[in-house]
Amino acid sequence: MSPLIVGLLLAALLIVLVLSVTAFVLWRRVWLRQKARKAAEAERQAQLAEHLRILAGSLLDGQLPLVEGAIRIKSLLEHYDPQLNQSERLQVFRELREATAHIPTHEAWKALSRAERRQYEVLFSSLELQHKAAARSSARWLLEEGLATHR
C-alpha cells in the first residue's frame, strides 16, 4: 500500500474518531439536560402538591378564609394537573373562582372605599354559607384521594 493511501486512511480514521467522540459528548449533554429537566419538573410537582396539601388542610382547619383558600387551590391545581383541576369533585373551587373573578385584588383592593370592600365582604360571606360544605368536602377529597392518585 502506498504511503499516500495509508495517510488518507489514517486521516479518515482520525476524522471518524473525532466525530464519534463529539457525537457522544453532545448526546451525553442532551441526556443530562433531559434528566435535570425531569428532576426539576418532579421537584416542582412535589412542591405544588405540598402547597395544595397545606392549603386544603388550612381550609379544613379554618385557618384560611374559604373563598381565598378555594381561589388559591384552584390556581395551584391549574399548574399541578389540569386534568385533576377539571375533576367534578373539585368543581366548587372553580365555581368560587368564577363567582369572585370580578373582585379587585392586591393594590386595587386597597384602593377600594370601605363601603365597596364591605359589599364584597358580604358576597364572600354569602358564598361561604352557600359553598362551605362542598368546599370542605372537596378539600378533604383532595387531601385523601386526589393528590394521592395523581402524579
CSV table of N, CA and C in Angstrom, one decimal:
chain,number,residue,atom,x,y,z
A,1,MET,N,0.9,-1.2,0.0
A,1,MET,CA,0.0,0.0,0.0
A,1,MET,C,0.9,1.2,0.0
A,2,SER,N,0.5,2.2,-0.7
A,2,SER,CA,1.3,3.4,-0.8
A,2,SER,C,1.2,4.3,0.4
A,3,PRO,N,2.2,5.0,0.8
A,3,PRO,CA,2.1,5.9,1.9
A,3,PRO,C,1.0,6.9,1.8
A,4,LEU,N,0.6,7.3,0.7
A,4,LEU,CA,-0.4,8.3,0.5
A,4,LEU,C,-1.8,7.7,0.9
A,5,ILE,N,-2.0,6.5,0.5
A,5,ILE,CA,-3.3,5.8,0.8
A,5,ILE,C,-3.3,5.5,2.3
A,6,VAL,N,-2.2,5.1,2.9
A,6,VAL,CA,-2.2,4.8,4.4
A,6,VAL,C,-2.4,6.1,5.1
A,7,GLY,N,-1.8,7.2,4.6
A,7,GLY,CA,-2.1,8.5,5.3
A,7,GLY,C,-3.5,9.0,5.2
A,8,LEU,N,-4.1,8.8,4.0
A,8,LEU,CA,-5.5,9.1,3.8
A,8,LEU,C,-6.4,8.3,4.7
A,9,LEU,N,-6.1,7.0,4.8
A,9,LEU,CA,-6.9,6.1,5.7
A,9,LEU,C,-6.8,6.5,7.2
A,10,LEU,N,-5.6,6.8,7.6
A,10,LEU,CA,-5.4,7.3,9.0
A,10,LEU,C,-6.1,8.6,9.2
A,11,ALA,N,-6.1,9.5,8.2
A,11,ALA,CA,-6.8,10.8,8.4
A,11,ALA,C,-8.3,10.5,8.5
A,12,ALA,N,-8.8,9.7,7.6
A,12,ALA,CA,-10.2,9.3,7.7
A,12,ALA,C,-10.6,8.7,9.0
A,13,LEU,N,-9.7,7.8,9.5
A,13,LEU,CA,-10.0,7.1,10.8
A,13,LEU,C,-10.0,8.2,11.9
A,14,LEU,N,-9.1,9.1,11.8
A,14,LEU,CA,-9.0,10.1,12.8
A,14,LEU,C,-10.2,11.0,12.8
A,15,ILE,N,-10.7,11.4,11.6
A,15,ILE,CA,-11.9,12.2,11.5
A,15,ILE,C,-13.1,11.4,12.0
A,16,VAL,N,-13.2,10.2,11.7
A,16,VAL,CA,-14.4,9.4,12.2
A,16,VAL,C,-14.3,9.3,13.7
A,17,LEU,N,-13.1,9.1,14.3
A,17,LEU,CA,-12.9,9.0,15.7
A,17,LEU,C,-13.3,10.4,16.4
A,18,VAL,N,-12.9,11.5,15.8
A,18,VAL,CA,-13.2,12.8,16.4
A,18,VAL,C,-14.7,13.0,16.3
A,19,LEU,N,-15.3,12.7,15.2
A,19,LEU,CA,-16.8,12.9,15.1
A,19,LEU,C,-17.5,12.0,16.0
A,20,SER,N,-17.1,10.8,16.2
A,20,SER,CA,-17.7,9.9,17.2
A,20,SER,C,-17.6,10.4,18.6
A,21,VAL,N,-16.5,10.9,19.0
A,21,VAL,CA,-16.3,11.4,20.4
A,21,VAL,C,-17.2,12.6,20.5
A,22,THR,N,-17.2,13.5,19.5
A,22,THR,CA,-18.0,14.7,19.6
A,22,THR,C,-19.5,14.3,19.7
A,23,ALA,N,-20.0,13.4,18.9
A,23,ALA,CA,-21.4,12.9,18.9
A,23,ALA,C,-21.7,12.4,20.3
A,24,PHE,N,-20.8,11.6,20.9
A,24,PHE,CA,-21.0,11.0,22.2
A,24,PHE,C,-21.1,12.1,23.3
A,25,VAL,N,-20.2,13.1,23.2
A,25,VAL,CA,-20.2,14.2,24.2
A,25,VAL,C,-21.5,15.0,24.1
A,26,LEU,N,-22.0,15.3,22.8
A,26,LEU,CA,-23.2,16.0,22.6
A,26,LEU,C,-24.4,15.2,23.1
A,27,TRP,N,-24.4,14.0,22.8
A,27,TRP,CA,-25.6,13.1,23.2
A,27,TRP,C,-25.6,13.0,24.7
A,28,ARG,N,-24.5,12.9,25.4
A,28,ARG,CA,-24.4,12.9,26.8
A,28,ARG,C,-25.0,14.2,27.4
A,29,ARG,N,-24.6,15.3,26.8
A,29,ARG,CA,-25.1,16.6,27.3
A,29,ARG,C,-26.6,16.7,27.2
A,30,VAL,N,-27.2,16.2,26.1
A,30,VAL,CA,-28.6,16.2,25.9
A,30,VAL,C,-29.3,15.3,26.9
A,31,TRP,N,-28.7,14.2,27.1
A,31,TRP,CA,-29.3,13.2,28.1
A,31,TRP,C,-29.2,13.8,29.5
A,32,LEU,N,-28.1,14.4,29.9
A,32,LEU,CA,-28.0,15.0,31.2
A,32,LEU,C,-29.0,16.2,31.4
A,33,ARG,N,-29.2,17.0,30.3
A,33,ARG,CA,-30.2,18.1,30.4
A,33,ARG,C,-31.6,17.6,30.6
A,34,GLN,N,-31.9,16.5,29.8
A,34,GLN,CA,-33.2,15.9,29.9
A,34,GLN,C,-33.4,15.4,31.3
A,35,LYS,N,-32.4,14.7,31.9
A,35,LYS,CA,-32.5,14.2,33.2
A,35,LYS,C,-32.7,15.3,34.2
A,36,ALA,N,-32.0,16.4,34.1
A,36,ALA,CA,-32.1,17.5,35.0
A,36,ALA,C,-33.5,18.2,34.9
A,37,ARG,N,-34.0,18.3,33.6
A,37,ARG,CA,-35.3,18.9,33.4
A,37,ARG,C,-36.4,18.0,34.1
A,38,LYS,N,-36.3,16.7,33.9
A,38,LYS,CA,-37.2,15.8,34.5
A,38,LYS,C,-37.2,15.9,36.0
A,39,ALA,N,-36.0,16.0,36.6
A,39,ALA,CA,-35.8,16.1,38.0
A,39,ALA,C,-36.4,17.4,38.5
A,40,ALA,N,-36.2,18.5,37.8
A,40,ALA,CA,-36.7,19.8,38.2
A,40,ALA,C,-38.3,19.8,38.1
A,41,GLU,N,-38.8,19.1,37.1
A,41,GLU,CA,-40.3,19.1,37.0
A,41,GLU,C,-40.9,18.2,38.1
A,42,ALA,N,-40.2,17.1,38.4
A,42,ALA,CA,-40.7,16.3,39.5
A,42,ALA,C,-40.6,17.1,40.9
A,43,GLU,N,-39.6,17.9,41.1
A,43,GLU,CA,-39.5,18.7,42.3
A,43,GLU,C,-40.6,19.8,42.3
A,44,ARG,N,-40.8,20.4,41.1
A,44,ARG,CA,-41.9,21.4,41.0
A,44,ARG,C,-43.3,20.8,41.3
A,45,GLN,N,-43.5,19.6,40.8
A,45,GLN,CA,-44.8,18.9,41.1
A,45,GLN,C,-44.9,18.6,42.6
A,46,ALA,N,-43.8,18.1,43.2
A,46,ALA,CA,-43.8,17.8,44.6
A,46,ALA,C,-44.1,19.0,45.4
A,47,GLN,N,-43.5,20.1,45.1
A,47,GLN,CA,-43.8,21.4,45.8
A,47,GLN,C,-45.2,21.8,45.6
A,48,LEU,N,-45.7,21.8,44.4
A,48,LEU,CA,-47.1,22.1,44.2
A,48,LEU,C,-48.1,21.2,45.0
A,49,ALA,N,-47.8,19.9,45.0
A,49,ALA,CA,-48.6,19.0,45.8
A,49,ALA,C,-48.5,19.4,47.3
A,50,GLU,N,-47.4,19.7,47.8
A,50,GLU,CA,-47.2,20.1,49.2
A,50,GLU,C,-48.0,21.4,49.5
A,51,HIS,N,-47.9,22.4,48.6
A,51,HIS,CA,-48.7,23.6,48.8
A,51,HIS,C,-50.2,23.3,48.8
A,52,LEU,N,-50.6,22.4,47.9
A,52,LEU,CA,-52.0,22.1,47.9
A,52,LEU,C,-52.4,21.4,49.2
A,53,ARG,N,-51.6,20.5,49.7
A,53,ARG,CA,-51.9,19.9,51.0
A,53,ARG,C,-52.0,20.9,52.1
A,54,ILE,N,-51.1,21.9,52.1
A,54,ILE,CA,-51.1,22.9,53.1
A,54,ILE,C,-52.4,23.7,53.0
A,55,LEU,N,-52.7,24.1,51.8
A,55,LEU,CA,-53.9,25.0,51.6
A,55,LEU,C,-55.2,24.2,51.9
A,56,ALA,N,-55.3,23.0,51.5
A,56,ALA,CA,-56.5,22.2,51.8
A,56,ALA,C,-56.6,21.9,53.3
A,57,GLY,N,-55.5,21.6,53.9
A,57,GLY,CA,-55.5,21.4,55.4
A,57,GLY,C,-55.9,22.7,56.1
A,58,SER,N,-55.4,23.8,55.7
A,58,SER,CA,-55.7,25.1,56.3
A,58,SER,C,-57.1,25.5,56.1
A,59,LEU,N,-57.7,25.2,54.9
A,59,LEU,CA,-59.1,25.4,54.7
A,59,LEU,C,-59.9,24.6,55.6
A,60,LEU,N,-59.6,23.3,55.8
A,60,LEU,CA,-60.3,22.4,56.7
A,60,LEU,C,-60.2,22.8,58.1
A,61,ASP,N,-59.1,23.3,58.5
A,61,ASP,CA,-58.8,23.7,59.9
A,61,ASP,C,-59.4,25.1,60.2
A,62,GLY,N,-59.9,25.8,59.2
A,62,GLY,CA,-60.5,27.1,59.4
A,62,GLY,C,-59.4,28.2,59.6
A,63,GLN,N,-58.2,27.9,59.2
A,63,GLN,CA,-57.1,28.9,59.3
A,63,GLN,C,-57.0,29.8,58.1
A,64,LEU,N,-57.8,29.4,57.0
A,64,LEU,CA,-57.8,30.2,55.8
A,64,LEU,C,-59.2,30.5,55.4
A,65,PRO,N,-59.5,31.7,55.1
A,65,PRO,CA,-60.9,32.0,54.6
A,65,PRO,C,-61.3,31.1,53.4
A,66,LEU,N,-62.5,30.7,53.4
A,66,LEU,CA,-62.9,29.7,52.4
A,66,LEU,C,-62.7,30.2,51.0
A,67,VAL,N,-63.2,31.4,50.7
A,67,VAL,CA,-63.1,31.9,49.4
A,67,VAL,C,-61.6,32.1,48.9
A,68,GLU,N,-60.8,32.6,49.8
A,68,GLU,CA,-59.4,32.8,49.5
A,68,GLU,C,-58.7,31.4,49.3
A,69,GLY,N,-59.0,30.5,50.1
A,69,GLY,CA,-58.5,29.1,50.0
A,69,GLY,C,-58.9,28.5,48.7
A,70,ALA,N,-60.2,28.6,48.4
A,70,ALA,CA,-60.7,28.0,47.1
A,70,ALA,C,-60.0,28.6,45.9
A,71,ILE,N,-59.8,29.9,45.9
A,71,ILE,CA,-59.1,30.6,44.8
A,71,ILE,C,-57.7,30.1,44.7
A,72,ARG,N,-57.0,30.0,45.8
A,72,ARG,CA,-55.6,29.6,45.8
A,72,ARG,C,-55.5,28.1,45.3
A,73,ILE,N,-56.3,27.3,45.8
A,73,ILE,CA,-56.3,25.9,45.4
A,73,ILE,C,-56.6,25.7,43.9
A,74,LYS,N,-57.6,26.4,43.5
A,74,LYS,CA,-57.9,26.4,42.0
A,74,LYS,C,-56.7,26.8,41.2
A,75,SER,N,-56.0,27.9,41.6
A,75,SER,CA,-54.9,28.4,40.8
A,75,SER,C,-53.7,27.4,40.8
A,76,LEU,N,-53.5,26.8,41.9
A,76,LEU,CA,-52.4,25.8,42.0
A,76,LEU,C,-52.7,24.5,41.2
A,77,LEU,N,-54.0,24.1,41.3
A,77,LEU,CA,-54.4,22.9,40.5
A,77,LEU,C,-54.2,23.1,39.0
A,78,GLU,N,-54.4,24.3,38.5
A,78,GLU,CA,-54.2,24.5,37.1
A,78,GLU,C,-52.7,24.2,36.7
A,79,HIS,N,-51.8,24.5,37.6
A,79,HIS,CA,-50.4,24.2,37.3
A,79,HIS,C,-50.0,22.8,37.7
A,80,TYR,N,-50.6,22.3,38.7
A,80,TYR,CA,-50.2,20.9,39.2
A,80,TYR,C,-50.7,19.9,38.2
A,81,ASP,N,-52.0,19.9,37.9
A,81,ASP,CA,-52.5,18.9,37.0
A,81,ASP,C,-53.9,19.4,36.4
A,82,PRO,N,-53.8,19.9,35.2
A,82,PRO,CA,-55.0,20.4,34.5
A,82,PRO,C,-56.2,19.4,34.5
A,83,GLN,N,-55.9,18.1,34.4
A,83,GLN,CA,-57.0,17.1,34.4
A,83,GLN,C,-57.6,17.0,35.8
A,84,LEU,N,-56.8,17.0,36.8
A,84,LEU,CA,-57.3,17.0,38.2
A,84,LEU,C,-58.1,18.2,38.5
A,85,ASN,N,-57.6,19.3,37.9
A,85,ASN,CA,-58.3,20.6,38.1
A,85,ASN,C,-59.8,20.6,37.5
A,86,GLN,N,-60.0,19.8,36.5
A,86,GLN,CA,-61.3,19.7,35.9
A,86,GLN,C,-62.2,18.6,36.5
A,87,SER,N,-61.6,17.9,37.6
A,87,SER,CA,-62.4,16.9,38.3
A,87,SER,C,-63.7,17.4,38.8
A,88,GLU,N,-64.7,16.6,38.6
A,88,GLU,CA,-66.1,17.0,39.1
A,88,GLU,C,-66.0,17.2,40.7
A,89,ARG,N,-65.2,16.5,41.3
A,89,ARG,CA,-65.0,16.5,42.8
A,89,ARG,C,-64.5,17.9,43.2
A,90,LEU,N,-63.9,18.6,42.3
A,90,LEU,CA,-63.3,19.9,42.7
A,90,LEU,C,-64.0,21.1,42.0
A,91,GLN,N,-65.2,20.8,41.5
A,91,GLN,CA,-66.0,21.9,40.8
A,91,GLN,C,-66.2,23.1,41.7
A,92,VAL,N,-66.4,22.9,43.0
A,92,VAL,CA,-66.7,24.0,43.9
A,92,VAL,C,-65.6,25.1,43.8
A,93,PHE,N,-64.4,24.7,43.7
A,93,PHE,CA,-63.3,25.6,43.6
A,93,PHE,C,-63.4,26.5,42.3
A,94,ARG,N,-63.7,25.8,41.3
A,94,ARG,CA,-63.9,26.6,40.0
A,94,ARG,C,-65.1,27.6,40.1
A,95,GLU,N,-66.2,27.1,40.8
A,95,GLU,CA,-67.4,28.0,40.9
A,95,GLU,C,-67.0,29.2,41.8
A,96,LEU,N,-66.3,29.0,42.9
A,96,LEU,CA,-66.0,30.1,43.7
A,96,LEU,C,-65.0,31.1,43.0
A,97,ARG,N,-64.1,30.5,42.2
A,97,ARG,CA,-63.2,31.4,41.5
A,97,ARG,C,-64.0,32.2,40.5
A,98,GLU,N,-64.9,31.6,39.8
A,98,GLU,CA,-65.7,32.3,38.8
A,98,GLU,C,-66.6,33.4,39.4
A,99,ALA,N,-67.1,33.0,40.6
A,99,ALA,CA,-68.0,34.0,41.3
A,99,ALA,C,-67.3,35.2,41.8
A,100,THR,N,-66.0,35.1,42.0
A,100,THR,CA,-65.2,36.2,42.6
A,100,THR,C,-64.2,36.8,41.6
A,101,ALA,N,-64.2,36.4,40.3
A,101,ALA,CA,-63.2,36.8,39.4
A,101,ALA,C,-63.2,38.3,39.1
A,102,HIS,N,-64.4,38.9,39.3
A,102,HIS,CA,-64.5,40.4,39.1
A,102,HIS,C,-64.0,41.2,40.3
A,103,ILE,N,-63.7,40.6,41.4
A,103,ILE,CA,-63.3,41.4,42.6
A,103,ILE,C,-61.9,41.8,42.5
A,104,PRO,N,-61.6,43.1,42.7
A,104,PRO,CA,-60.2,43.6,42.7
A,104,PRO,C,-59.3,42.9,43.7
A,105,THR,N,-58.1,42.8,43.4
A,105,THR,CA,-57.1,42.2,44.4
A,105,THR,C,-55.9,43.1,44.6
A,106,HIS,N,-55.2,42.8,45.6
A,106,HIS,CA,-53.9,43.4,45.9
A,106,HIS,C,-54.1,44.9,46.1
A,107,GLU,N,-53.4,45.7,45.3
A,107,GLU,CA,-53.4,47.2,45.4
A,107,GLU,C,-54.8,47.7,45.0
A,108,ALA,N,-55.5,47.1,44.0
A,108,ALA,CA,-56.8,47.5,43.6
A,108,ALA,C,-57.8,47.3,44.8
A,109,TRP,N,-57.6,46.3,45.6
A,109,TRP,CA,-58.5,46.1,46.7
A,109,TRP,C,-58.2,47.2,47.8
A,110,LYS,N,-57.0,47.5,48.0
A,110,LYS,CA,-56.6,48.5,49.0
A,110,LYS,C,-57.2,49.9,48.5
A,111,ALA,N,-57.3,50.1,47.3
A,111,ALA,CA,-57.8,51.4,46.7
A,111,ALA,C,-59.3,51.5,46.8
A,112,LEU,N,-60.0,50.4,47.1
A,112,LEU,CA,-61.5,50.5,47.2
A,112,LEU,C,-61.9,51.3,48.5
A,113,SER,N,-63.1,51.9,48.4
A,113,SER,CA,-63.6,52.5,49.6
A,113,SER,C,-64.1,51.5,50.6
A,114,ARG,N,-64.3,51.9,51.8
A,114,ARG,CA,-64.7,51.0,52.8
A,114,ARG,C,-66.1,50.3,52.5
A,115,ALA,N,-66.9,51.1,51.9
A,115,ALA,CA,-68.3,50.7,51.5
A,115,ALA,C,-68.1,49.6,50.4
A,116,GLU,N,-67.3,49.9,49.4
A,116,GLU,CA,-67.1,48.9,48.4
A,116,GLU,C,-66.5,47.6,48.9
A,117,ARG,N,-65.5,47.7,49.8
A,117,ARG,CA,-65.0,46.5,50.4
A,117,ARG,C,-66.0,45.7,51.2
A,118,ARG,N,-66.9,46.4,51.9
A,118,ARG,CA,-67.9,45.8,52.7
A,118,ARG,C,-68.9,45.0,51.8
A,119,GLN,N,-69.2,45.6,50.6
A,119,GLN,CA,-70.1,44.9,49.7
A,119,GLN,C,-69.5,43.6,49.2
A,120,TYR,N,-68.2,43.6,48.9
A,120,TYR,CA,-67.5,42.4,48.5
A,120,TYR,C,-67.4,41.4,49.7
A,121,GLU,N,-67.2,41.9,50.9
A,121,GLU,CA,-67.2,41.0,52.1
A,121,GLU,C,-68.5,40.3,52.3
A,122,VAL,N,-69.6,41.1,52.1
A,122,VAL,CA,-70.9,40.4,52.2
A,122,VAL,C,-71.1,39.3,51.1
A,123,LEU,N,-70.6,39.5,49.9
A,123,LEU,CA,-70.6,38.5,48.9
A,123,LEU,C,-69.7,37.3,49.4
A,124,PHE,N,-68.6,37.5,49.9
A,124,PHE,CA,-67.7,36.5,50.5
A,124,PHE,C,-68.5,35.6,51.5
A,125,SER,N,-69.2,36.3,52.4
A,125,SER,CA,-69.9,35.6,53.5
A,125,SER,C,-71.1,34.8,52.8
A,126,SER,N,-71.7,35.3,51.9
A,126,SER,CA,-72.8,34.6,51.2
A,126,SER,C,-72.3,33.4,50.5
A,127,LEU,N,-71.2,33.6,49.8
A,127,LEU,CA,-70.5,32.4,49.1
A,127,LEU,C,-70.1,31.4,50.0
A,128,GLU,N,-69.5,31.8,51.2
A,128,GLU,CA,-69.1,30.8,52.2
A,128,GLU,C,-70.2,30.0,52.7
A,129,LEU,N,-71.3,30.7,53.1
A,129,LEU,CA,-72.5,30.0,53.6
A,129,LEU,C,-73.0,29.0,52.5
A,130,GLN,N,-73.0,29.4,51.3
A,130,GLN,CA,-73.6,28.6,50.2
A,130,GLN,C,-72.7,27.4,49.9
A,131,HIS,N,-71.4,27.6,49.9
A,131,HIS,CA,-70.4,26.5,49.4
A,131,HIS,C,-69.5,25.9,50.5
A,132,LYS,N,-69.7,26.2,51.7
A,132,LYS,CA,-68.8,25.7,52.8
A,132,LYS,C,-68.7,24.2,52.8
A,133,ALA,N,-69.9,23.6,52.9
A,133,ALA,CA,-69.9,22.1,53.0
A,133,ALA,C,-69.2,21.5,51.8
A,134,ALA,N,-69.5,22.0,50.6
A,134,ALA,CA,-68.9,21.4,49.3
A,134,ALA,C,-67.4,21.6,49.3
A,135,ALA,N,-67.0,22.8,49.7
A,135,ALA,CA,-65.6,23.2,49.7
A,135,ALA,C,-64.8,22.3,50.7
A,136,ARG,N,-65.4,22.1,51.8
A,136,ARG,CA,-64.7,21.3,52.8
A,136,ARG,C,-64.6,19.8,52.3
A,137,SER,N,-65.7,19.4,51.7
A,137,SER,CA,-65.7,18.0,51.2
A,137,SER,C,-64.7,17.9,50.1
A,138,SER,N,-64.6,18.8,49.2
A,138,SER,CA,-63.6,18.8,48.1
A,138,SER,C,-62.2,18.9,48.6
A,139,ALA,N,-62.0,19.7,49.6
A,139,ALA,CA,-60.6,19.8,50.2
A,139,ALA,C,-60.2,18.5,50.9
A,140,ARG,N,-61.2,17.9,51.6
A,140,ARG,CA,-60.9,16.6,52.2
A,140,ARG,C,-60.6,15.5,51.1
A,141,TRP,N,-61.4,15.5,50.1
A,141,TRP,CA,-61.2,14.5,49.0
A,141,TRP,C,-59.8,14.8,48.3
A,142,LEU,N,-59.5,16.0,48.1
A,142,LEU,CA,-58.2,16.4,47.5
A,142,LEU,C,-57.0,15.8,48.4
A,143,LEU,N,-57.1,16.0,49.7
A,143,LEU,CA,-56.1,15.5,50.6
A,143,LEU,C,-56.0,14.0,50.6
A,144,GLU,N,-57.2,13.4,50.7
A,144,GLU,CA,-57.2,11.9,50.9
A,144,GLU,C,-57.1,11.1,49.7
A,145,GLU,N,-57.6,11.6,48.6
A,145,GLU,CA,-57.6,10.8,47.3
A,145,GLU,C,-57.0,11.5,46.1
A,146,GLY,N,-57.4,12.8,45.9
A,146,GLY,CA,-57.0,13.5,44.7
A,146,GLY,C,-55.5,13.6,44.5
A,147,LEU,N,-54.8,14.0,45.5
A,147,LEU,CA,-53.3,14.2,45.4
A,147,LEU,C,-52.6,12.8,45.4
A,148,ALA,N,-53.2,11.8,46.1
A,148,ALA,CA,-52.6,10.5,46.2
A,148,ALA,C,-52.7,9.8,44.8
A,149,THR,N,-53.7,10.0,44.0
A,149,THR,CA,-53.8,9.3,42.8
A,149,THR,C,-53.3,10.0,41.6
A,150,HIS,N,-52.9,11.2,41.7
A,150,HIS,CA,-52.4,11.9,40.6
A,150,HIS,C,-50.9,12.2,40.8
A,151,ARG,N,-50.2,11.9,39.7
A,151,ARG,CA,-48.7,12.2,39.6
A,151,ARG,C,-48.0,11.5,40.7
